mmCIF file of C-alpha atoms and ligand atoms in Angstrom:
data_model
loop_
_atom_site.group_PDB
_atom_site.id
_atom_site.type_symbol
_atom_site.label_atom_id
_atom_site.label_comp_id
_atom_site.label_asym_id
_atom_site.label_seq_id
_atom_site.Cartn_x
_atom_site.Cartn_y
_atom_site.Cartn_z
ATOM 1 C CA UNK A 1 12.140 -7.760 -17.845
ATOM 2 C CA UNK A 2 14.154 -4.499 -17.751
ATOM 3 C CA UNK A 3 12.428 -1.440 -18.800
ATOM 4 C CA UNK A 4 13.059 0.278 -22.259
ATOM 5 C CA UNK A 5 14.309 3.857 -21.826
ATOM 6 C CA UNK A 6 11.815 6.109 -23.213
ATOM 7 C CA UNK A 7 13.657 7.650 -26.308
ATOM 8 C CA UNK A 8 11.791 8.899 -29.246
ATOM 9 C CA UNK A 9 13.558 9.065 -32.581
ATOM 10 C CA UNK A 10 12.105 12.085 -34.669
ATOM 11 C CA UNK A 11 9.996 10.844 -37.641
ATOM 12 C CA UNK A 12 12.295 12.722 -39.998
ATOM 13 C CA UNK A 13 15.360 10.954 -38.920
ATOM 14 C CA UNK A 14 13.834 7.448 -39.318
ATOM 15 C CA UNK A 15 14.333 5.083 -42.217
ATOM 16 C CA UNK A 16 11.428 4.813 -44.627
ATOM 17 C CA UNK A 17 11.382 0.995 -43.913
ATOM 18 C CA UNK A 18 12.277 -0.426 -40.715
ATOM 19 C CA UNK A 19 13.185 -3.793 -41.599
ATOM 20 C CA UNK A 20 16.899 -4.633 -40.960
ATOM 21 C CA UNK A 21 16.689 -8.303 -40.087
ATOM 22 C CA UNK A 22 19.270 -10.869 -41.460
ATOM 23 C CA UNK A 23 16.604 -13.505 -41.875
ATOM 24 C CA UNK A 24 13.763 -13.442 -42.577
ATOM 25 C CA UNK A 25 14.735 -10.034 -44.235
ATOM 26 C CA UNK A 26 12.979 -7.324 -45.834
ATOM 27 C CA UNK A 27 10.461 -8.241 -48.700
ATOM 28 C CA UNK A 28 9.948 -5.597 -51.105
ATOM 29 C CA UNK A 29 6.508 -4.046 -51.127
ATOM 30 C CA UNK A 30 6.539 -3.980 -54.919
ATOM 31 C CA UNK A 31 6.689 -7.814 -54.915
ATOM 32 C CA UNK A 32 3.804 -7.961 -52.319
ATOM 33 C CA UNK A 33 1.832 -5.801 -54.449
ATOM 34 C CA UNK A 34 2.355 -7.730 -57.652
ATOM 35 C CA UNK A 35 1.574 -10.824 -55.824
ATOM 36 C CA UNK A 36 -1.764 -9.500 -54.550
ATOM 37 C CA UNK A 37 -2.560 -8.258 -57.886
ATOM 38 C CA UNK A 38 -2.132 -11.601 -59.400
ATOM 39 C CA UNK A 39 -3.297 -13.688 -56.253
ATOM 40 C CA UNK A 40 -6.895 -14.473 -57.673
ATOM 41 C CA UNK A 41 -5.273 -16.555 -60.682
ATOM 42 C CA UNK A 42 -2.247 -17.784 -58.916
ATOM 43 C CA UNK A 43 -2.513 -18.510 -55.198
ATOM 44 C CA UNK A 44 -4.681 -21.559 -54.630
ATOM 45 C CA UNK A 45 -4.109 -23.127 -57.900
ATOM 46 C CA UNK A 46 -2.468 -26.494 -58.814
ATOM 47 C CA UNK A 47 1.290 -26.510 -58.840
ATOM 48 C CA UNK A 48 1.049 -29.198 -61.490
ATOM 49 C CA UNK A 49 -0.536 -26.839 -64.021
ATOM 50 C CA UNK A 50 0.943 -24.291 -66.309
ATOM 51 C CA UNK A 51 -0.073 -21.306 -64.151
ATOM 52 C CA UNK A 52 2.401 -22.291 -61.576
ATOM 53 C CA UNK A 53 4.904 -24.057 -63.747
ATOM 54 C CA UNK A 54 5.348 -20.998 -65.965
ATOM 55 C CA UNK A 55 6.407 -19.075 -62.791
ATOM 56 C CA UNK A 56 8.887 -21.850 -61.681
ATOM 57 C CA UNK A 57 10.416 -21.984 -65.064
ATOM 58 C CA UNK A 58 10.719 -18.283 -65.159
ATOM 59 C CA UNK A 59 12.477 -18.247 -61.708
ATOM 60 C CA UNK A 60 14.777 -21.244 -62.815
ATOM 61 C CA UNK A 61 15.848 -19.336 -65.983
ATOM 62 C CA UNK A 62 16.056 -15.996 -64.273
ATOM 63 C CA UNK A 63 18.287 -17.431 -61.688
ATOM 64 C CA UNK A 64 20.688 -18.869 -64.378
ATOM 65 C CA UNK A 65 20.791 -15.471 -65.908
ATOM 66 C CA UNK A 66 21.600 -13.666 -62.632
ATOM 67 C CA UNK A 67 24.292 -16.141 -61.725
ATOM 68 C CA UNK A 68 25.671 -16.104 -65.292
ATOM 69 C CA UNK A 69 25.706 -19.840 -65.059
ATOM 70 C CA UNK A 70 28.132 -21.935 -67.222
ATOM 71 C CA UNK A 71 26.537 -24.216 -69.830
ATOM 72 C CA UNK A 72 24.956 -27.166 -68.365
ATOM 73 C CA UNK A 73 24.076 -25.763 -64.986
ATOM 74 C CA UNK A 74 20.591 -26.313 -63.856
ATOM 75 C CA UNK A 75 18.427 -24.908 -60.991
ATOM 76 C CA UNK A 76 17.037 -27.465 -58.534
ATOM 77 C CA UNK A 77 14.586 -26.832 -55.840
ATOM 78 C CA UNK A 78 12.472 -28.335 -53.112
ATOM 79 C CA UNK A 79 10.657 -27.832 -49.941
ATOM 80 C CA UNK A 80 12.326 -27.465 -46.502
ATOM 81 C CA UNK A 81 14.763 -24.533 -46.827
ATOM 82 C CA UNK A 82 18.549 -24.615 -46.311
ATOM 83 C CA UNK A 83 18.537 -26.738 -43.209
ATOM 84 C CA UNK A 84 16.686 -29.407 -45.040
ATOM 85 C CA UNK A 85 19.058 -29.141 -47.927
ATOM 86 C CA UNK A 86 21.947 -29.978 -45.547
ATOM 87 C CA UNK A 87 20.351 -33.284 -44.672
ATOM 88 C CA UNK A 88 19.602 -33.886 -48.229
ATOM 89 C CA UNK A 89 23.252 -33.169 -49.239
ATOM 90 C CA UNK A 90 24.393 -35.925 -46.671
ATOM 91 C CA UNK A 91 22.265 -38.391 -48.602
ATOM 92 C CA UNK A 92 22.500 -37.307 -52.017
ATOM 93 C CA UNK A 93 25.758 -35.395 -52.662
ATOM 94 C CA UNK A 94 28.609 -36.417 -50.300
ATOM 95 C CA UNK A 95 30.048 -39.881 -51.207
ATOM 96 C CA UNK A 96 31.943 -40.517 -48.115
ATOM 97 C CA UNK A 97 34.340 -37.716 -46.817
ATOM 98 C CA UNK A 98 33.444 -34.076 -46.715
ATOM 99 C CA UNK A 99 35.631 -31.277 -45.817
ATOM 100 C CA UNK A 100 33.698 -28.602 -43.779
ATOM 101 C CA UNK A 101 34.766 -25.041 -43.034
ATOM 102 C CA UNK A 102 33.380 -23.883 -39.924
ATOM 103 C CA UNK A 103 33.173 -20.477 -38.178
ATOM 104 C CA UNK A 104 29.845 -19.689 -36.733
ATOM 105 C CA UNK A 105 26.400 -20.997 -36.236
ATOM 106 C CA UNK A 106 25.259 -22.086 -39.768
ATOM 107 C CA UNK A 107 28.664 -23.599 -40.852
ATOM 108 C CA UNK A 108 28.854 -25.550 -37.595
ATOM 109 C CA UNK A 109 25.243 -26.970 -37.948
ATOM 110 C CA UNK A 110 25.926 -28.500 -41.450
ATOM 111 C CA UNK A 111 29.074 -29.858 -40.034
ATOM 112 C CA UNK A 112 27.182 -31.455 -37.253
ATOM 113 C CA UNK A 113 24.558 -33.000 -39.697
ATOM 114 C CA UNK A 114 27.502 -34.513 -41.728
ATOM 115 C CA UNK A 115 29.238 -35.951 -38.616
ATOM 116 C CA UNK A 116 26.048 -37.523 -37.541
ATOM 117 C CA UNK A 117 25.041 -39.132 -40.743
ATOM 118 C CA UNK A 118 25.881 -42.845 -40.169
ATOM 119 C CA UNK A 119 26.467 -43.747 -43.622
ATOM 120 C CA UNK A 120 29.262 -41.248 -44.252
ATOM 121 C CA UNK A 121 32.754 -41.156 -43.056
ATOM 122 C CA UNK A 122 33.822 -38.623 -40.456
ATOM 123 C CA UNK A 123 34.154 -35.161 -42.124
ATOM 124 C CA UNK A 124 37.403 -33.152 -42.019
ATOM 125 C CA UNK A 125 36.346 -30.198 -39.890
ATOM 126 C CA UNK A 126 38.537 -26.992 -40.488
ATOM 127 C CA UNK A 127 37.414 -24.576 -37.694
ATOM 128 C CA UNK A 128 38.030 -20.917 -37.339
ATOM 129 C CA UNK A 129 37.301 -18.376 -34.801
ATOM 130 C CA UNK A 130 33.864 -16.555 -35.212
ATOM 131 C CA UNK A 131 34.796 -13.527 -37.513
ATOM 132 C CA UNK A 132 37.293 -15.485 -39.665
ATOM 133 C CA UNK A 133 37.055 -17.477 -42.827
ATOM 134 C CA UNK A 134 39.011 -20.655 -42.394
ATOM 135 C CA UNK A 135 40.554 -21.836 -45.911
ATOM 136 C CA UNK A 136 40.240 -25.204 -47.587
ATOM 137 C CA UNK A 137 43.068 -27.664 -47.635
ATOM 138 C CA UNK A 138 42.944 -29.612 -51.002
ATOM 139 C CA UNK A 139 42.983 -33.428 -50.106
ATOM 140 C CA UNK A 140 42.425 -36.317 -52.580
ATOM 141 C CA UNK A 141 40.337 -38.205 -50.114
ATOM 142 C CA UNK A 142 37.742 -35.499 -49.869
ATOM 143 C CA UNK A 143 34.514 -35.789 -52.280
ATOM 144 C CA UNK A 144 32.723 -32.610 -51.176
ATOM 145 C CA UNK A 145 34.199 -29.374 -49.896
ATOM 146 C CA UNK A 146 31.599 -27.385 -47.869
ATOM 147 C CA UNK A 147 31.496 -23.780 -46.776
ATOM 148 C CA UNK A 148 29.130 -20.785 -46.675
ATOM 149 C CA UNK A 149 29.225 -17.876 -48.938
ATOM 150 C CA UNK A 150 28.099 -15.519 -46.177
ATOM 151 C CA UNK A 151 28.268 -16.784 -42.554
ATOM 152 C CA UNK A 152 25.040 -14.969 -41.349
ATOM 153 C CA UNK A 153 25.692 -15.419 -37.616
ATOM 154 C CA UNK A 154 29.221 -13.568 -37.745
ATOM 155 C CA UNK A 155 28.933 -11.324 -41.063
ATOM 156 C CA UNK A 156 31.635 -12.987 -42.784
ATOM 157 C CA UNK A 157 31.832 -13.419 -46.641
ATOM 158 C CA UNK A 158 33.889 -16.316 -47.783
ATOM 159 C CA UNK A 159 35.562 -16.295 -51.202
ATOM 160 C CA UNK A 160 33.814 -18.621 -53.573
ATOM 161 C CA UNK A 161 36.876 -20.547 -54.859
ATOM 162 C CA UNK A 162 37.594 -24.099 -55.924
ATOM 163 C CA UNK A 163 40.504 -26.117 -54.498
ATOM 164 C CA UNK A 164 42.683 -28.353 -56.609
ATOM 165 C CA UNK A 165 41.478 -31.855 -57.231
ATOM 166 C CA UNK A 166 38.065 -33.143 -58.098
ATOM 167 C CA UNK A 167 35.868 -32.934 -54.942
ATOM 168 C CA UNK A 168 32.573 -31.202 -55.466
ATOM 169 C CA UNK A 169 32.293 -27.604 -53.832
ATOM 170 C CA UNK A 170 28.989 -27.203 -52.003
ATOM 171 C CA UNK A 171 28.391 -23.437 -50.898
ATOM 172 C CA UNK A 172 25.662 -22.470 -48.604
ATOM 173 C CA UNK A 173 24.595 -19.245 -50.094
ATOM 174 C CA UNK A 174 21.512 -18.635 -48.206
ATOM 175 C CA UNK A 175 22.330 -15.003 -47.140
ATOM 176 C CA UNK A 176 24.711 -14.322 -49.878
ATOM 177 C CA UNK A 177 22.910 -15.436 -52.982
ATOM 178 C CA UNK A 178 21.551 -12.604 -54.949
ATOM 179 C CA UNK A 179 23.598 -9.907 -52.964
ATOM 180 C CA UNK A 180 27.301 -11.109 -53.341
ATOM 181 C CA UNK A 181 29.109 -11.460 -56.557
ATOM 182 C CA UNK A 182 30.707 -14.807 -57.383
ATOM 183 C CA UNK A 183 32.244 -17.008 -60.135
ATOM 184 C CA UNK A 184 29.586 -19.823 -60.565
ATOM 185 C CA UNK A 185 32.147 -22.018 -62.265
ATOM 186 C CA UNK A 186 33.853 -22.231 -58.850
ATOM 187 C CA UNK A 187 30.707 -23.914 -57.274
ATOM 188 C CA UNK A 188 29.155 -27.230 -57.972
ATOM 189 C CA UNK A 189 26.198 -26.682 -55.734
ATOM 190 C CA UNK A 190 25.277 -23.191 -54.808
ATOM 191 C CA UNK A 191 22.181 -23.532 -52.633
ATOM 192 C CA UNK A 192 19.969 -21.182 -50.394
ATOM 193 C CA UNK A 193 16.626 -20.402 -49.231
ATOM 194 C CA UNK A 194 15.015 -17.243 -50.542
ATOM 195 C CA UNK A 195 14.029 -15.381 -47.384
ATOM 196 C CA UNK A 196 17.093 -13.330 -47.319
ATOM 197 C CA UNK A 197 18.671 -11.484 -50.228
ATOM 198 C CA UNK A 198 15.819 -12.934 -52.321
ATOM 199 C CA UNK A 199 13.387 -10.829 -50.512
ATOM 200 C CA UNK A 200 10.875 -13.918 -50.254
ATOM 201 C CA UNK A 201 9.474 -16.168 -47.622
ATOM 202 C CA UNK A 202 11.112 -19.294 -46.268
ATOM 203 C CA UNK A 203 10.423 -22.951 -46.627
ATOM 204 C CA UNK A 204 12.050 -23.350 -49.939
ATOM 205 C CA UNK A 205 15.647 -24.582 -51.051
ATOM 206 C CA UNK A 206 17.134 -23.534 -54.474
ATOM 207 C CA UNK A 207 20.271 -24.879 -55.757
ATOM 208 C CA UNK A 208 22.456 -23.979 -58.681
ATOM 209 C CA UNK A 209 24.000 -27.230 -59.804
ATOM 210 C CA UNK A 210 26.933 -28.121 -62.112
ATOM 211 C CA UNK A 211 26.849 -31.143 -64.422
ATOM 212 C CA UNK A 212 29.190 -32.724 -62.051
ATOM 213 C CA UNK A 213 26.902 -32.279 -59.158
ATOM 214 C CA UNK A 214 23.945 -33.806 -60.957
ATOM 215 C CA UNK A 215 26.198 -36.741 -62.181
ATOM 216 C CA UNK A 216 27.052 -37.275 -58.388
ATOM 217 C CA UNK A 217 23.324 -37.101 -57.758
ATOM 218 C CA UNK A 218 22.631 -39.901 -60.093
ATOM 219 C CA UNK A 219 25.480 -41.975 -59.144
ATOM 220 C CA UNK A 220 24.614 -42.086 -55.439
ATOM 221 C CA UNK A 221 20.939 -42.678 -56.230
ATOM 222 C CA UNK A 222 21.717 -45.685 -58.171
ATOM 223 C CA UNK A 223 23.553 -47.349 -55.230
ATOM 224 C CA UNK A 224 21.753 -49.106 -52.305
ATOM 225 C CA UNK A 225 22.065 -46.155 -49.958
ATOM 226 C CA UNK A 226 18.569 -45.680 -48.228
ATOM 227 C CA UNK A 227 17.168 -42.292 -48.381
ATOM 228 C CA UNK A 228 13.838 -40.617 -47.291
ATOM 229 C CA UNK A 229 12.024 -39.598 -50.293
ATOM 230 C CA UNK A 230 11.636 -35.884 -49.071
ATOM 231 C CA UNK A 231 15.581 -35.835 -48.905
ATOM 232 C CA UNK A 232 16.062 -37.649 -52.124
ATOM 233 C CA UNK A 233 17.974 -35.091 -54.614
ATOM 234 C CA UNK A 234 17.365 -37.414 -57.402
ATOM 235 C CA UNK A 235 13.489 -37.055 -57.010
ATOM 236 C CA UNK A 236 14.106 -33.232 -56.443
ATOM 237 C CA UNK A 237 16.158 -33.102 -59.678
ATOM 238 C CA UNK A 238 13.544 -35.156 -61.733
ATOM 239 C CA UNK A 239 10.835 -32.781 -60.666
ATOM 240 C CA UNK A 240 12.741 -29.682 -61.127
ATOM 241 C CA UNK A 241 13.616 -30.362 -64.470
ATOM 242 C CA UNK A 242 9.886 -30.388 -65.153
ATOM 243 C CA UNK A 243 9.402 -27.141 -63.365
ATOM 244 C CA UNK A 244 7.733 -28.730 -60.379
ATOM 245 C CA UNK A 245 8.659 -29.737 -56.917
ATOM 246 C CA UNK A 246 8.218 -33.256 -55.519
ATOM 247 C CA UNK A 247 5.514 -32.161 -52.991
ATOM 248 C CA UNK A 248 3.404 -28.993 -52.766
ATOM 249 C CA UNK A 249 5.426 -25.710 -52.380
ATOM 250 C CA UNK A 250 4.483 -22.579 -50.963
ATOM 251 C CA UNK A 251 3.429 -20.673 -54.013
ATOM 252 C CA UNK A 252 3.778 -17.128 -52.479
ATOM 253 C CA UNK A 253 7.483 -18.086 -51.765
ATOM 254 C CA UNK A 254 8.118 -19.022 -55.455
ATOM 255 C CA UNK A 255 6.331 -15.967 -56.648
ATOM 256 C CA UNK A 256 8.180 -13.392 -54.660
ATOM 257 C CA UNK A 257 11.494 -15.084 -55.369
ATOM 258 C CA UNK A 258 10.673 -14.508 -59.108
ATOM 259 C CA UNK A 259 9.812 -10.836 -58.440
ATOM 260 C CA UNK A 260 13.233 -10.326 -56.774
ATOM 261 C CA UNK A 261 14.967 -12.058 -59.707
ATOM 262 C CA UNK A 262 13.200 -9.899 -62.321
ATOM 263 C CA UNK A 263 13.923 -6.708 -60.396
ATOM 264 C CA UNK A 264 17.699 -7.563 -60.343
ATOM 265 C CA UNK A 265 17.837 -8.910 -63.837
ATOM 266 C CA UNK A 266 15.996 -5.818 -65.281
ATOM 267 C CA UNK A 267 18.308 -3.524 -63.589
ATOM 268 C CA UNK A 268 21.578 -5.071 -64.785
ATOM 269 C CA UNK A 269 22.099 -8.138 -62.872
ATOM 270 C CA UNK A 270 23.987 -9.161 -59.930
ATOM 271 C CA UNK A 271 26.218 -6.269 -60.208
ATOM 272 C CA UNK A 272 23.125 -3.818 -59.798
ATOM 273 C CA UNK A 273 22.168 -5.883 -56.534
ATOM 274 C CA UNK A 274 25.696 -6.281 -55.266
ATOM 275 C CA UNK A 275 26.368 -2.631 -55.864
ATOM 276 C CA UNK A 276 23.459 -1.693 -53.518
ATOM 277 C CA UNK A 277 24.859 -3.581 -50.950
ATOM 278 C CA UNK A 278 28.475 -2.287 -51.415
ATOM 279 C CA UNK A 279 27.003 1.311 -51.149
ATOM 280 C CA UNK A 280 25.216 0.316 -47.956
ATOM 281 C CA UNK A 281 28.333 -1.376 -46.471
ATOM 282 C CA UNK A 282 30.586 1.773 -47.228
ATOM 283 C CA UNK A 283 28.074 3.907 -45.423
ATOM 284 C CA UNK A 284 27.705 1.531 -42.304
ATOM 285 C CA UNK A 285 31.312 0.336 -41.816
ATOM 286 C CA UNK A 286 32.453 3.926 -42.577
ATOM 287 C CA UNK A 287 30.022 5.218 -39.778
ATOM 288 C CA UNK A 288 31.181 2.486 -37.286
ATOM 289 C CA UNK A 289 34.884 3.248 -38.038
ATOM 290 C CA UNK A 290 34.176 6.983 -37.275
ATOM 291 C CA UNK A 291 32.444 6.493 -33.837
ATOM 292 C CA UNK A 292 34.201 5.997 -30.671
ATOM 293 C CA UNK A 293 31.578 3.481 -29.533
ATOM 294 C CA UNK A 294 31.215 1.340 -32.600
ATOM 295 C CA UNK A 295 33.745 -1.272 -34.132
ATOM 296 C CA UNK A 296 33.177 -3.647 -37.024
ATOM 297 C CA UNK A 297 33.310 -7.098 -35.704
ATOM 298 C CA UNK A 298 35.091 -8.685 -38.662
ATOM 299 C CA UNK A 299 38.677 -7.474 -38.662
ATOM 300 C CA UNK A 300 39.897 -8.478 -41.893
ATOM 301 C CA UNK A 301 38.052 -6.045 -44.518
ATOM 302 C CA UNK A 302 38.540 -8.452 -47.292
ATOM 303 C CA UNK A 303 35.997 -10.722 -45.793
ATOM 304 C CA UNK A 304 33.703 -8.206 -44.075
ATOM 305 C CA UNK A 305 30.268 -9.032 -45.495
ATOM 306 C CA UNK A 306 28.469 -6.419 -47.642
ATOM 307 C CA UNK A 307 25.120 -8.025 -46.969
ATOM 308 C CA UNK A 308 25.088 -8.775 -43.220
ATOM 309 C CA UNK A 309 27.169 -6.076 -40.741
ATOM 310 C CA UNK A 310 28.108 -7.176 -37.214
ATOM 311 C CA UNK A 311 29.024 -4.080 -35.318
ATOM 312 C CA UNK A 312 30.385 -4.312 -31.657
ATOM 313 C CA UNK A 313 29.369 -1.514 -29.370
ATOM 314 C CA UNK A 314 31.685 -0.267 -26.569
ATOM 315 C CA UNK A 315 30.815 -1.915 -23.007
ATOM 316 C CA UNK A 316 29.418 1.447 -21.901
ATOM 317 C CA UNK A 317 26.617 1.238 -24.285
ATOM 318 C CA UNK A 318 24.458 -1.857 -23.855
ATOM 319 C CA UNK A 319 23.540 -3.177 -27.464
ATOM 320 C CA UNK A 320 20.319 -4.865 -26.135
ATOM 321 C CA UNK A 321 19.160 -1.509 -24.942
ATOM 322 C CA UNK A 322 19.838 0.261 -28.071
ATOM 323 C CA UNK A 323 18.202 -2.592 -30.061
ATOM 324 C CA UNK A 324 15.063 -2.461 -27.871
ATOM 325 C CA UNK A 325 14.796 1.314 -28.203
ATOM 326 C CA UNK A 326 15.072 1.164 -32.062
ATOM 327 C CA UNK A 327 12.338 -1.647 -31.909
ATOM 328 C CA UNK A 328 10.113 0.557 -29.878
ATOM 329 C CA UNK A 329 10.691 3.232 -32.702
ATOM 330 C CA UNK A 330 9.681 0.723 -35.498
ATOM 331 C CA UNK A 331 13.285 -0.143 -36.417
ATOM 332 C CA UNK A 332 13.213 -3.951 -36.250
ATOM 333 C CA UNK A 333 15.503 -6.799 -35.911
ATOM 334 C CA UNK A 334 18.984 -5.217 -35.337
ATOM 335 C CA UNK A 335 20.082 -7.710 -32.468
ATOM 336 C CA UNK A 336 23.352 -9.622 -32.795
ATOM 337 C CA UNK A 337 23.168 -13.283 -33.164
ATOM 338 C CA UNK A 338 22.302 -14.661 -29.693
ATOM 339 C CA UNK A 339 24.936 -17.528 -29.480
ATOM 340 C CA UNK A 340 27.744 -15.182 -30.347
ATOM 341 C CA UNK A 341 27.025 -13.573 -27.075
ATOM 342 C CA UNK A 342 28.697 -10.228 -27.801
ATOM 343 C CA UNK A 343 27.538 -6.669 -27.141
ATOM 344 C CA UNK A 344 26.827 -6.340 -30.805
ATOM 345 C CA UNK A 345 24.290 -5.327 -33.359
ATOM 346 C CA UNK A 346 23.727 -7.293 -36.717
ATOM 347 C CA UNK A 347 22.095 -5.254 -39.577
ATOM 348 C CA UNK A 348 21.016 -6.449 -43.062
ATOM 349 C CA UNK A 349 22.502 -4.556 -45.984
ATOM 350 C CA UNK A 350 20.778 -6.834 -48.470
ATOM 351 C CA UNK A 351 20.118 -5.350 -51.925
ATOM 352 C CA UNK A 352 16.202 -4.832 -51.009
ATOM 353 C CA UNK A 353 17.292 -2.570 -48.028
ATOM 354 C CA UNK A 354 17.565 1.133 -49.386
ATOM 355 C CA UNK A 355 21.206 2.420 -49.122
ATOM 356 C CA UNK A 356 19.426 5.613 -47.914
ATOM 357 C CA UNK A 357 17.679 3.761 -45.149
ATOM 358 C CA UNK A 358 21.085 2.398 -43.960
ATOM 359 C CA UNK A 359 22.206 5.922 -43.731
ATOM 360 C CA UNK A 360 19.248 6.983 -41.788
ATOM 361 C CA UNK A 361 19.684 4.014 -39.454
ATOM 362 C CA UNK A 362 23.191 5.460 -38.552
ATOM 363 C CA UNK A 363 21.632 8.583 -37.486
ATOM 364 C CA UNK A 364 19.046 6.806 -35.425
ATOM 365 C CA UNK A 365 21.630 4.691 -33.687
ATOM 366 C CA UNK A 366 23.658 8.025 -32.944
ATOM 367 C CA UNK A 367 20.528 9.760 -31.629
ATOM 368 C CA UNK A 368 19.755 6.747 -29.223
ATOM 369 C CA UNK A 369 23.348 6.414 -28.041
ATOM 370 C CA UNK A 370 23.537 10.265 -27.402
ATOM 371 C CA UNK A 371 20.416 10.008 -25.319
ATOM 372 C CA UNK A 372 21.756 6.959 -23.318
ATOM 373 C CA UNK A 373 25.111 8.586 -22.507
HETATM 374 C C1 PLP B 401 19.335 -18.566 -42.612
HETATM 375 C C2 PLP B 401 20.413 -19.399 -42.991
HETATM 376 C C3 PLP B 401 20.208 -20.982 -42.939
HETATM 377 C C4 PLP B 401 18.998 -21.574 -42.579
HETATM 378 O O1 PLP B 401 18.069 -21.431 -43.479
HETATM 379 P P1 PLP B 401 16.561 -22.054 -43.231
HETATM 380 O O2 PLP B 401 15.961 -21.706 -44.534
HETATM 381 O O3 PLP B 401 15.896 -21.414 -42.206
HETATM 382 O O4 PLP B 401 16.929 -23.527 -43.096
HETATM 383 C C5 PLP B 401 21.401 -21.745 -43.372
HETATM 384 N N1 PLP B 401 22.441 -21.135 -43.799
HETATM 385 C C6 PLP B 401 22.825 -19.746 -43.746
HETATM 386 C C7 PLP B 401 24.049 -19.163 -44.181
HETATM 387 C C8 PLP B 401 21.691 -19.078 -43.417
HETATM 388 O O5 PLP B 401 21.926 -17.750 -43.354
#
């Protein structure tokens, strides 16, 4: 254990809220207060009764509104988070051949799950260097195209686009949903877990599904393909359409996700949320570009994420030390993604983070670096 340099950041310089983690990410205090106020009639009550079903229904409808979903799209949900959804998709959404865009940790994990599924053909894997966004190649033999909206490990935002042809488009939106704009008509399954932009807790998956995706779920479920019940999307769909989940969900997670959805919708929708992230991104990347010791890792500005920033530091400044000093001063979770192995900081600019706190963070980093130099 190396010792952490004793550097104190003045109180007046610090952000009001010290949570900058890219997952789990900042949960709005207003949501937690609302949950506490309603806890006695909500937490610890049956998820098969109206008290909870009304909240699930409000969440499902609020999400359709936030995403400006085309007619016929539905919100499905179940337990297990985004990682479980990958396995569920290998059983219930991919017929045989998927095309996987891979450039970072999360996209490579889904590609691995698909490659390992014994009932599927080998996926077409299109891999790019970390920090890039490889593009799809339309192919008649592909029945599902898979890519992340936001590759959280590298800070790359992929455009949500649909290739020519009729394969389904499955978008892992775990860190992008609720913070990045997109056209829902370009995705058949836009799925995420709510512990990132949705300012909630983990353990749940939520999926915006097109009619074609639900038809695919029905078609595969009618074949003799074996699937574990917890991964059965037909079961999840039947329950979701009744505002329930197959097994017991975390009620607090659902409640907090609804509070975020209401906050965004009441303030003008996804444009409001994405606008906050745009403002934070302009501040943070602008700062990095103006410093001789910091550089945005993602070179192509068009795919530089507005919800998760990855910033390389000059070799003369040890990023782990900066991160540790910030932590000692109450500024949390700014380290780069471990497996990327770079001298890097990674910072959430998700809509719940105040743009003014991103500004304050840049002053804090400057302060720490000046003291280290
Ligand atoms: C965080 C994350 C996941 C994993 O989510 P879990 O809910 O922990 O399974 C998957 N994909 C992306 C893009 C993520 O950011």
